[in-house]
CSV table of N, CA and C in Angstrom, one decimal:
chain,number,residue,atom,x,y,z
A,1,UNK,N,36.2,-41.0,89.2
A,1,UNK,CA,36.5,-39.8,89.4
A,1,UNK,C,36.7,-38.9,88.0
A,2,UNK,N,36.2,-37.4,87.8
A,2,UNK,CA,36.0,-36.9,86.9
A,2,UNK,C,37.0,-35.7,86.4
A,3,UNK,N,38.4,-35.4,86.1
A,3,UNK,CA,39.2,-34.1,86.9
A,3,UNK,C,38.7,-33.3,85.4
A,4,UNK,N,38.8,-31.9,85.9
A,4,UNK,CA,38.8,-30.7,84.9
A,4,UNK,C,40.0,-30.1,85.2
A,5,UNK,N,41.1,-29.8,84.0
A,5,UNK,CA,42.3,-29.4,84.0
A,5,UNK,C,42.1,-28.0,83.1
A,6,UNK,N,42.8,-27.0,83.8
A,6,UNK,CA,42.7,-26.3,83.1
A,6,UNK,C,44.1,-25.5,82.3
A,7,UNK,N,44.1,-25.2,81.5
A,7,UNK,CA,45.5,-24.6,81.0
A,7,UNK,C,45.8,-23.4,80.1
A,8,UNK,N,46.7,-22.9,80.5
A,8,UNK,CA,47.0,-21.4,79.9
A,8,UNK,C,48.4,-21.4,79.3
A,9,UNK,N,48.5,-20.2,78.9
A,9,UNK,CA,49.9,-20.2,78.1
A,9,UNK,C,50.5,-18.5,78.5
A,10,UNK,N,51.6,-18.3,78.9
A,10,UNK,CA,52.6,-17.3,79.0
A,10,UNK,C,52.4,-16.7,78.0
A,11,UNK,N,52.6,-17.1,77.0
A,11,UNK,CA,52.4,-16.4,75.3
A,11,UNK,C,51.5,-15.9,75.1
A,12,UNK,N,50.3,-16.6,75.4
A,12,UNK,CA,48.8,-15.9,74.6
A,12,UNK,C,48.2,-15.3,75.8
A,13,UNK,N,47.7,-14.5,76.7
A,13,UNK,CA,47.2,-14.3,77.4
A,13,UNK,C,45.9,-14.6,77.3
A,14,UNK,N,45.3,-14.2,76.2
A,14,UNK,CA,43.7,-15.0,76.5
A,14,UNK,C,43.1,-16.6,76.3
A,15,UNK,N,44.7,-17.1,75.9
A,15,UNK,CA,44.5,-18.2,76.1
A,15,UNK,C,43.8,-19.3,77.1
A,16,UNK,N,43.0,-20.0,77.1
A,16,UNK,CA,42.5,-20.9,78.0
A,16,UNK,C,41.9,-22.0,77.5
A,17,UNK,N,42.4,-23.4,77.9
A,17,UNK,CA,41.8,-24.9,77.4
A,17,UNK,C,41.1,-25.2,78.9
A,18,UNK,N,40.1,-26.0,78.9
A,18,UNK,CA,39.7,-26.5,79.5
A,18,UNK,C,39.0,-28.1,79.1
A,19,UNK,N,40.1,-29.4,80.1
A,19,UNK,CA,39.3,-30.5,79.1
A,19,UNK,C,39.5,-31.4,80.3
A,20,UNK,N,38.1,-32.1,80.3
A,20,UNK,CA,37.7,-33.1,81.2
A,20,UNK,C,38.2,-34.4,80.6
A,21,UNK,N,38.8,-35.0,81.8
A,21,UNK,CA,39.2,-36.2,81.9
A,21,UNK,C,39.0,-37.5,83.1
A,22,UNK,N,38.4,-38.4,82.7
A,22,UNK,CA,38.5,-39.8,84.1
A,22,UNK,C,39.9,-39.9,84.6
A,23,UNK,N,39.7,-40.0,85.5
A,23,UNK,CA,41.0,-40.2,86.8
A,23,UNK,C,41.6,-41.8,86.0
A,24,UNK,N,40.9,-42.2,85.7
A,24,UNK,CA,41.1,-43.7,84.9
A,24,UNK,C,41.9,-43.9,83.6
A,25,UNK,N,41.8,-42.9,82.9
A,25,UNK,CA,42.5,-42.4,81.8
A,25,UNK,C,43.9,-42.2,81.8
A,26,UNK,N,44.6,-42.2,81.1
A,26,UNK,CA,46.1,-42.1,81.0
A,26,UNK,C,46.2,-40.6,80.4
A,27,UNK,N,47.7,-40.2,80.7
A,27,UNK,CA,48.2,-38.8,80.4
A,27,UNK,C,48.5,-38.8,78.6
A,28,UNK,N,48.5,-40.4,78.2
A,28,UNK,CA,48.3,-40.2,76.6
A,28,UNK,C,46.9,-39.8,76.0
A,29,UNK,N,46.0,-40.1,76.6
A,29,UNK,CA,44.9,-39.8,76.6
A,29,UNK,C,44.7,-38.0,76.4
A,30,UNK,N,45.5,-37.5,77.6
A,30,UNK,CA,45.3,-36.2,78.0
A,30,UNK,C,45.7,-35.5,76.9
A,31,UNK,N,47.1,-36.0,76.4
A,31,UNK,CA,47.8,-35.4,75.5
A,31,UNK,C,47.4,-35.4,74.0
A,32,UNK,N,46.8,-36.4,73.9
A,32,UNK,CA,45.9,-36.5,72.0
A,32,UNK,C,44.9,-36.0,72.3
A,33,UNK,N,44.1,-35.4,73.0
A,33,UNK,CA,43.0,-34.6,73.0
A,33,UNK,C,43.6,-32.7,73.1
A,34,UNK,N,44.9,-32.8,73.7
A,34,UNK,CA,45.3,-31.5,73.9
A,34,UNK,C,46.1,-31.1,72.1
A,35,UNK,N,46.5,-32.0,71.5
A,35,UNK,CA,47.2,-32.3,70.3
A,35,UNK,C,46.3,-31.9,69.3
A,36,UNK,N,45.0,-33.0,69.3
A,36,UNK,CA,44.0,-32.6,68.5
A,36,UNK,C,43.3,-31.2,68.0
A,37,UNK,N,43.2,-30.9,69.6
A,37,UNK,CA,42.2,-29.4,69.7
A,37,UNK,C,42.8,-28.3,68.9
A,38,UNK,N,44.9,-28.3,69.3
A,38,UNK,CA,45.3,-27.0,68.9
A,38,UNK,C,46.1,-27.1,67.9
A,39,UNK,N,46.0,-28.4,66.7
A,39,UNK,CA,45.9,-28.7,65.7
A,39,UNK,C,47.4,-28.5,65.9
A,40,UNK,N,48.1,-29.6,66.5
A,40,UNK,CA,49.6,-29.8,66.5
A,40,UNK,C,49.7,-30.5,66.0
A,41,UNK,N,51.0,-30.9,65.5
A,41,UNK,CA,51.9,-31.9,65.0
A,41,UNK,C,52.2,-32.9,65.8
A,42,UNK,N,51.3,-34.6,66.0
A,42,UNK,CA,51.8,-35.8,66.8
A,42,UNK,C,52.8,-35.9,66.8
A,43,UNK,N,53.9,-35.8,65.8
A,43,UNK,CA,55.1,-36.5,65.8
A,43,UNK,C,55.6,-35.6,66.8
A,44,UNK,N,55.7,-34.6,67.2
A,44,UNK,CA,56.9,-33.9,67.8
A,44,UNK,C,56.8,-34.0,69.4
A,45,UNK,N,58.0,-34.4,69.9
A,45,UNK,CA,57.8,-34.7,71.3
A,45,UNK,C,57.1,-33.5,72.1
A,46,UNK,N,56.4,-34.5,73.4
A,46,UNK,CA,56.2,-33.5,74.3
A,46,UNK,C,56.3,-34.8,75.6
A,47,UNK,N,55.6,-33.7,76.7
A,47,UNK,CA,55.9,-34.0,77.9
A,47,UNK,C,55.1,-33.3,79.0
A,48,UNK,N,54.7,-34.3,79.8
A,48,UNK,CA,53.6,-33.7,81.1
A,48,UNK,C,54.6,-33.8,82.1
A,49,UNK,N,55.1,-32.5,83.5
A,49,UNK,CA,55.7,-32.5,84.4
A,49,UNK,C,54.7,-32.3,85.4
A,50,UNK,N,54.5,-32.9,86.6
A,50,UNK,CA,53.8,-32.9,87.2
A,50,UNK,C,54.4,-32.1,88.2
A,51,UNK,N,53.8,-30.7,89.0
A,51,UNK,CA,54.7,-29.9,89.2
A,51,UNK,C,54.1,-29.4,90.7
A,52,UNK,N,54.8,-28.8,91.6
A,52,UNK,CA,54.2,-28.2,93.0
A,52,UNK,C,53.6,-26.8,93.0
A,53,UNK,N,52.8,-26.0,94.0
A,53,UNK,CA,52.5,-24.9,93.9
A,53,UNK,C,53.6,-23.8,93.1
A,54,UNK,N,55.0,-24.0,93.3
A,54,UNK,CA,55.8,-22.8,92.9
A,54,UNK,C,56.4,-23.7,91.9
A,55,UNK,N,55.5,-24.3,90.5
A,55,UNK,CA,55.9,-24.5,89.5
A,55,UNK,C,57.5,-25.4,89.2
A,56,UNK,N,57.6,-26.3,90.2
A,56,UNK,CA,59.1,-26.9,90.1
A,56,UNK,C,58.5,-28.0,89.8
A,57,UNK,N,59.2,-28.8,88.5
A,57,UNK,CA,59.3,-30.2,88.1
A,57,UNK,C,59.3,-31.1,89.6
A,58,UNK,N,58.1,-32.0,89.4
A,58,UNK,CA,58.3,-33.3,90.5
A,58,UNK,C,58.7,-34.3,89.7
A,59,UNK,N,57.9,-34.5,88.4
A,59,UNK,CA,57.9,-36.0,87.8
A,59,UNK,C,57.5,-35.4,86.6
A,60,UNK,N,58.6,-36.4,85.4
A,60,UNK,CA,58.2,-36.2,84.3
A,60,UNK,C,57.4,-37.5,83.7
A,61,UNK,N,57.0,-37.3,83.2
A,61,UNK,CA,56.0,-38.2,82.0
A,61,UNK,C,56.2,-37.8,81.2
A,62,UNK,N,56.4,-38.9,79.8
A,62,UNK,CA,56.8,-38.5,78.5
A,62,UNK,C,56.3,-39.6,77.5
A,63,UNK,N,55.9,-38.8,76.3
A,63,UNK,CA,55.3,-39.5,75.3
A,63,UNK,C,55.9,-40.7,74.5
A,64,UNK,N,57.5,-40.7,75.2
A,64,UNK,CA,58.2,-41.7,74.4
A,64,UNK,C,59.1,-42.2,75.4
A,65,UNK,N,60.2,-43.3,75.2
A,65,UNK,CA,60.7,-43.8,75.7
A,65,UNK,C,62.1,-43.2,75.9
A,66,UNK,N,62.5,-42.6,76.8
A,66,UNK,CA,63.7,-41.6,76.5
A,66,UNK,C,65.0,-41.9,77.6
A,67,UNK,N,64.8,-43.5,77.7
A,67,UNK,CA,66.0,-43.8,78.4
A,67,UNK,C,66.8,-43.7,79.9
A,68,UNK,N,65.6,-42.6,80.2
A,68,UNK,CA,65.8,-42.2,81.6
A,68,UNK,C,65.4,-42.8,82.6
A,69,UNK,N,64.8,-43.6,82.8
A,69,UNK,CA,63.8,-44.6,83.6
A,69,UNK,C,62.9,-43.7,84.2
A,70,UNK,N,61.9,-42.7,83.2
A,70,UNK,CA,60.9,-42.1,83.5
A,70,UNK,C,59.5,-42.5,83.1
A,71,UNK,N,58.5,-42.3,83.4
A,71,UNK,CA,56.9,-42.7,83.1
A,71,UNK,C,56.8,-42.4,81.9
A,72,UNK,N,55.9,-43.5,81.1
A,72,UNK,CA,55.5,-43.2,80.0
A,72,UNK,C,54.3,-42.6,80.0
A,73,UNK,N,53.6,-41.7,78.8
A,73,UNK,CA,52.2,-41.2,79.4
A,73,UNK,C,51.2,-42.7,79.1
A,74,UNK,N,51.8,-43.4,78.1
A,74,UNK,CA,50.5,-44.6,77.7
A,74,UNK,C,50.4,-45.2,79.2
A,75,UNK,N,51.3,-45.3,80.4
A,75,UNK,CA,51.1,-46.2,81.3
A,75,UNK,C,50.9,-45.2,82.6
A,76,UNK,N,50.8,-44.1,82.7
A,76,UNK,CA,50.6,-43.2,83.3
A,76,UNK,C,49.1,-42.5,83.8
A,77,UNK,N,48.2,-43.7,84.9
A,77,UNK,CA,47.2,-42.7,85.1
A,77,UNK,C,47.0,-41.4,85.5
A,78,UNK,N,45.6,-40.5,85.2
A,78,UNK,CA,45.8,-39.2,85.9
A,78,UNK,C,45.6,-39.7,87.6
A,79,UNK,N,44.8,-40.2,87.8
A,79,UNK,CA,44.5,-40.4,89.1
A,79,UNK,C,45.6,-40.8,90.2
A,80,UNK,N,46.8,-41.2,89.3
A,80,UNK,CA,47.8,-41.9,90.1
A,80,UNK,C,49.0,-40.9,90.6
A,81,UNK,N,48.9,-39.5,89.5
A,81,UNK,CA,49.4,-37.9,90.2
A,81,UNK,C,48.5,-37.1,90.5
A,82,UNK,N,47.2,-37.1,90.7
A,82,UNK,CA,46.7,-36.1,90.8
A,82,UNK,C,45.4,-36.7,91.7
A,83,UNK,N,45.2,-35.5,93.1
A,83,UNK,CA,44.3,-36.0,94.2
A,83,UNK,C,43.2,-35.3,94.7
A,84,UNK,N,43.6,-34.0,94.0
A,84,UNK,CA,43.3,-32.8,94.6
A,84,UNK,C,43.2,-31.4,93.9
A,85,UNK,N,41.8,-30.5,94.3
A,85,UNK,CA,42.0,-29.4,93.4
A,85,UNK,C,43.2,-28.8,93.8
A,86,UNK,N,43.5,-27.8,92.7
A,86,UNK,CA,44.6,-27.0,92.8
A,86,UNK,C,46.3,-27.5,92.4
A,87,UNK,N,46.4,-28.7,92.2
A,87,UNK,CA,47.2,-29.3,92.0
A,87,UNK,C,47.8,-29.2,90.1
A,88,UNK,N,49.2,-28.9,89.9
A,88,UNK,CA,49.5,-28.3,88.7
A,88,UNK,C,50.6,-29.3,88.1
A,89,UNK,N,50.4,-28.9,86.5
A,89,UNK,CA,50.8,-30.0,85.8
A,89,UNK,C,51.3,-28.7,84.5
A,90,UNK,N,52.9,-28.9,84.0
A,90,UNK,CA,53.4,-28.6,82.8
A,90,UNK,C,53.3,-29.2,81.5
A,91,UNK,N,52.7,-28.7,80.9
A,91,UNK,CA,52.2,-29.3,79.2
A,91,UNK,C,53.7,-28.9,78.4
A,92,UNK,N,54.9,-29.2,77.8
A,92,UNK,CA,55.8,-28.8,77.1
A,92,UNK,C,55.8,-30.1,75.9
A,93,UNK,N,55.2,-28.5,75.1
A,93,UNK,CA,54.8,-29.0,73.4
A,93,UNK,C,55.9,-28.6,72.8
A,94,UNK,N,56.6,-28.1,73.1
A,94,UNK,CA,57.6,-27.4,72.3
A,94,UNK,C,59.2,-27.7,72.9
A,95,UNK,N,60.3,-28.9,72.9
A,95,UNK,CA,61.3,-29.0,73.6
A,95,UNK,C,62.3,-28.0,73.0
A,96,UNK,N,62.4,-28.1,71.7
A,96,UNK,CA,63.5,-27.5,71.3
A,96,UNK,C,63.3,-25.9,71.5
A,97,UNK,N,62.5,-25.2,71.7
A,97,UNK,CA,62.4,-23.8,72.5
A,97,UNK,C,61.7,-23.5,73.8
A,98,UNK,N,61.6,-25.1,74.7
A,98,UNK,CA,61.4,-25.1,76.1
A,98,UNK,C,59.8,-24.4,76.2
A,99,UNK,N,59.0,-24.4,75.1
A,99,UNK,CA,58.0,-24.0,75.3
A,99,UNK,C,56.9,-24.8,75.9
A,100,UNK,N,56.0,-24.1,76.8
A,100,UNK,CA,54.8,-25.2,77.5
A,100,UNK,C,53.1,-24.6,78.0
A,101,UNK,N,52.3,-25.1,78.1
A,101,UNK,CA,51.1,-24.8,78.9
A,101,UNK,C,51.3,-24.9,80.4
A,102,UNK,N,51.1,-24.4,81.0
A,102,UNK,CA,50.5,-24.2,82.4
A,102,UNK,C,49.1,-24.5,82.5
A,103,UNK,N,49.2,-26.1,83.5
A,103,UNK,CA,47.5,-26.3,83.8
A,103,UNK,C,47.5,-26.7,85.1
A,104,UNK,N,46.2,-26.8,85.5
A,104,UNK,CA,45.9,-26.9,86.9
A,104,UNK,C,44.6,-27.9,86.8
A,105,UNK,N,44.2,-28.2,88.3
A,105,UNK,CA,43.2,-29.2,88.7
A,105,UNK,C,42.0,-28.0,88.8
A,106,UNK,N,40.8,-28.2,88.5
A,106,UNK,CA,40.5,-27.1,89.0
A,106,UNK,C,38.8,-27.2,89.5
A,107,UNK,N,38.6,-28.6,89.4
A,107,UNK,CA,37.5,-29.8,89.5
A,107,UNK,C,38.1,-31.4,89.8
A,108,UNK,N,37.5,-31.6,90.8
A,108,UNK,CA,37.3,-33.0,90.5
A,108,UNK,C,36.0,-33.6,91.3
A,109,UNK,N,34.7,-34.4,90.8
A,109,UNK,CA,34.1,-34.7,90.9
A,109,UNK,C,33.7,-36.6,90.6
A,110,UNK,N,32.9,-36.9,91.4
A,110,UNK,CA,32.3,-38.1,90.9
A,110,UNK,C,31.7,-38.4,90.0
A,111,UNK,N,31.7,-39.3,89.3
A,111,UNK,CA,30.8,-40.0,88.2
A,111,UNK,C,31.8,-40.0,87.2
A,112,UNK,N,31.0,-40.3,85.6
A,112,UNK,CA,31.3,-40.6,84.3
A,112,UNK,C,31.3,-39.3,83.4
A,113,UNK,N,32.4,-39.1,82.7
A,113,UNK,CA,31.7,-38.4,81.0
A,113,UNK,C,31.9,-39.6,79.9
A,114,UNK,N,30.8,-39.8,79.3
A,114,UNK,CA,30.8,-40.4,78.5
A,114,UNK,C,31.7,-40.2,77.1
A,115,UNK,N,32.3,-39.1,76.9
A,115,UNK,CA,33.0,-38.6,75.8
A,115,UNK,C,34.1,-38.2,76.3
A,116,UNK,N,34.7,-39.1,77.4
A,116,UNK,CA,36.0,-38.4,77.8
A,116,UNK,C,37.3,-39.0,77.0
A,117,UNK,N,38.2,-38.2,76.9
A,117,UNK,CA,38.7,-36.7,77.5
A,117,UNK,C,37.7,-36.4,77.0
A,118,UNK,N,37.1,-34.5,77.1
A,118,UNK,CA,36.5,-34.0,76.1
A,118,UNK,C,37.1,-32.4,76.7
A,119,UNK,N,36.7,-31.8,75.6
A,119,UNK,CA,37.4,-30.3,75.5
A,119,UNK,C,36.0,-29.3,76.2
A,120,UNK,N,36.0,-28.8,77.2
A,120,UNK,CA,35.2,-28.1,77.8
A,120,UNK,C,34.9,-26.4,77.1
A,121,UNK,N,35.7,-26.0,76.9
A,121,UNK,CA,36.4,-24.7,76.7
A,121,UNK,C,37.2,-24.5,76.1
A,122,UNK,N,37.5,-23.6,74.8
A,122,UNK,CA,38.9,-22.9,74.3
A,122,UNK,C,38.8,-22.1,73.8
A,123,UNK,N,39.3,-20.4,74.6
A,123,UNK,CA,39.1,-19.2,74.1
A,123,UNK,C,40.8,-18.6,73.9
A,124,UNK,N,40.5,-17.7,73.1
A,124,UNK,CA,41.7,-16.8,72.9
A,124,UNK,C,42.5,-17.4,71.5
A,125,UNK,N,44.1,-16.9,71.8
A,125,UNK,CA,45.0,-17.1,70.3
A,125,UNK,C,45.3,-18.5,70.7
A,126,UNK,N,45.4,-19.7,70.0
A,126,UNK,CA,46.1,-21.0,70.5
A,126,UNK,C,48.1,-20.3,70.0
A,127,UNK,N,48.4,-20.6,70.9
A,127,UNK,CA,50.2,-20.5,70.9
A,127,UNK,C,50.8,-21.2,69.7
A,128,UNK,N,51.4,-20.8,68.7
A,128,UNK,CA,52.2,-22.1,67.9
A,128,UNK,C,52.7,-23.1,68.2
A,129,UNK,N,52.5,-24.0,67.9
A,129,UNK,CA,53.6,-25.3,68.3
A,129,UNK,C,54.8,-25.5,67.8
A,130,UNK,N,55.3,-24.4,67.4
A,130,UNK,CA,56.6,-23.9,67.1
A,130,UNK,C,57.2,-22.8,67.0
A,131,UNK,N,57.9,-22.3,67.8
A,131,UNK,CA,58.4,-20.7,67.8
A,131,UNK,C,58.7,-20.2,66.4
A,132,UNK,N,58.0,-19.1,66.3
A,132,UNK,CA,58.8,-18.5,64.8
A,132,UNK,C,60.2,-18.5,64.8
A,133,UNK,N,60.4,-19.1,63.7
A,133,UNK,CA,62.1,-19.1,63.5
A,133,UNK,C,62.7,-20.3,64.2
A,134,UNK,N,62.1,-21.0,64.6
A,134,UNK,CA,62.6,-22.0,65.3
A,134,UNK,C,61.8,-23.4,64.8
A,135,UNK,N,61.3,-23.3,63.5
A,135,UNK,CA,60.9,-24.8,62.7
A,135,UNK,C,62.2,-25.8,62.5
A,136,UNK,N,62.7,-26.5,63.1
A,136,UNK,CA,63.4,-27.6,63.0
A,136,UNK,C,63.9,-28.3,62.0
A,137,UNK,N,62.4,-28.5,60.9
A,137,UNK,CA,62.8,-28.8,59.4
A,137,UNK,C,62.6,-27.5,58.8
A,138,UNK,N,62.7,-26.4,58.9
A,138,UNK,CA,62.9,-25.3,58.0
A,138,UNK,C,63.8,-25.8,56.7
A,139,UNK,N,64.7,-25.6,57.0
A,139,UNK,CA,66.0,-25.0,56.4
A,139,UNK,C,66.4,-26.7,55.8
A,140,UNK,N,66.2,-27.9,56.4
A,140,UNK,CA,66.7,-28.8,56.1
A,140,UNK,C,66.3,-29.6,54.7
A,141,UNK,N,67.5,-30.3,54.2
A,141,UNK,CA,66.9,-30.7,52.4
A,141,UNK,C,66.3,-32.1,52.9
A,142,UNK,N,66.7,-33.0,54.1
A,142,UNK,CA,65.5,-34.1,53.8
A,142,UNK,C,64.1,-33.7,53.8
A,143,UNK,N,64.0,-32.4,54.3
A,143,UNK,CA,62.3,-32.2,54.4
A,143,UNK,C,61.8,-31.1,53.5
A,144,UNK,N,62.5,-31.1,52.4
A,144,UNK,CA,62.2,-30.2,51.8
A,144,UNK,C,61.5,-30.3,50.6
A,145,UNK,N,60.7,-31.3,51.0
A,145,UNK,CA,60.0,-31.8,49.9
A,145,UNK,C,60.0,-32.4,48.1
A,146,UNK,N,61.5,-32.0,48.2
A,146,UNK,CA,62.0,-32.5,46.9
A,146,UNK,C,62.8,-33.7,47.3
A,147,UNK,N,62.5,-35.1,46.5
A,147,UNK,CA,63.4,-36.3,46.7
A,147,UNK,C,65.0,-36.3,46.4
A,148,UNK,N,65.8,-36.8,47.3
A,148,UNK,CA,66.9,-37.0,47.3
A,148,UNK,C,67.1,-38.0,46.3
A,149,UNK,N,68.0,-38.0,45.5
A,149,UNK,CA,68.9,-39.3,44.9
A,149,UNK,C,70.0,-39.7,45.2
A,150,UNK,N,70.8,-40.8,44.9
A,150,UNK,CA,72.4,-41.0,45.4
A,150,UNK,C,72.8,-39.9,44.3
A,151,UNK,N,72.6,-39.2,43.5
A,151,UNK,CA,73.5,-38.3,42.7
A,151,UNK,C,73.9,-37.1,43.6
A,152,UNK,N,72.8,-36.8,44.9
A,152,UNK,CA,72.5,-35.7,45.6
A,152,UNK,C,73.6,-35.7,47.1
A,153,UNK,N,73.7,-37.6,47.0
A,153,UNK,CA,75.2,-37.1,47.6
A,153,UNK,C,76.7,-37.4,47.5
A,154,UNK,N,77.5,-36.5,48.2
A,154,UNK,CA,78.6,-36.6,47.5
A,154,UNK,C,79.4,-36.7,49.2
A,155,UNK,N,80.4,-38.2,48.9
A,155,UNK,CA,81.3,-38.5,50.0
A,155,UNK,C,82.5,-38.0,50.5
A,156,UNK,N,82.6,-36.9,49.7
A,156,UNK,CA,84.0,-36.0,49.9
A,156,UNK,C,83.4,-35.2,50.9
A,157,UNK,N,82.1,-34.7,51.1
A,157,UNK,CA,81.6,-34.0,52.0
A,157,UNK,C,81.5,-34.3,53.7
A,158,UNK,N,82.0,-35.0,54.0
A,158,UNK,CA,82.0,-36.1,55.0
A,158,UNK,C,83.0,-35.5,55.7
A,159,UNK,N,82.3,-35.2,56.9
A,159,UNK,CA,83.0,-34.1,57.9
A,159,UNK,C,83.9,-35.2,58.4
A,160,UNK,N,85.2,-34.6,59.0
A,160,UNK,CA,86.5,-35.2,59.4
A,160,UNK,C,86.5,-36.2,60.3
A,161,UNK,N,85.1,-35.9,61.3
A,161,UNK,CA,84.7,-36.8,62.1
A,161,UNK,C,84.5,-38.4,61.9
A,162,UNK,N,84.3,-38.4,60.3
A,162,UNK,CA,84.0,-39.9,60.1
A,162,UNK,C,85.9,-40.3,59.8
A,163,UNK,N,86.8,-39.7,59.9
A,163,UNK,CA,87.7,-40.5,59.5
A,163,UNK,C,88.4,-41.8,60.4
A,164,UNK,N,88.0,-41.9,61.5
A,164,UNK,CA,88.7,-43.0,62.3
A,164,UNK,C,87.7,-44.2,62.2
A,165,UNK,N,86.6,-44.0,61.6
A,165,UNK,CA,85.6,-45.1,61.1
A,165,UNK,C,86.3,-46.1,60.4
A,166,UNK,N,86.2,-47.6,60.5
A,166,UNK,CA,87.2,-48.5,59.7
A,166,UNK,C,86.0,-48.9,58.7
A,167,UNK,N,86.6,-49.4,57.2
A,167,UNK,CA,85.7,-49.8,56.3
A,167,UNK,C,85.1,-51.5,57.2
A,168,UNK,N,83.7,-51.6,56.0
A,168,UNK,CA,83.7,-53.3,56.8
A,168,UNK,C,83.5,-54.1,55.3
């Protein structure tokens, strides 16, 4: 079976992304095609949520094991969660600002797609992966591009939270 998912954004009203994917493929495959197409940083957390018609989250499918007994994208096949047109999915791509794409199964047909998954439509303005002003690495010295040395570390600057720890 070939599934076509349509994704839209509540931030960019003209944004549309249509992806064709085989039911035997995984949510990791769907995640990767979305990330590549939208030119997103693949190192940031993302999750899919299988949802009902009211956009209530029914099941989370995570990129990595969060220790909460969730389903991993690499182990979750599309056909295991979707079997009819109109079923919904939410794709959270910015965990820190809780930003997402809303998706729906718009078509299911018999057959194969040789280059699956594939993007069949990309229109409008792509929402930025991180909300403006919410770049988690923006003001962090560790990610400033400058190399840190042991001279940059001052043990006296450690917080009072560390006082209870014994030395080894």
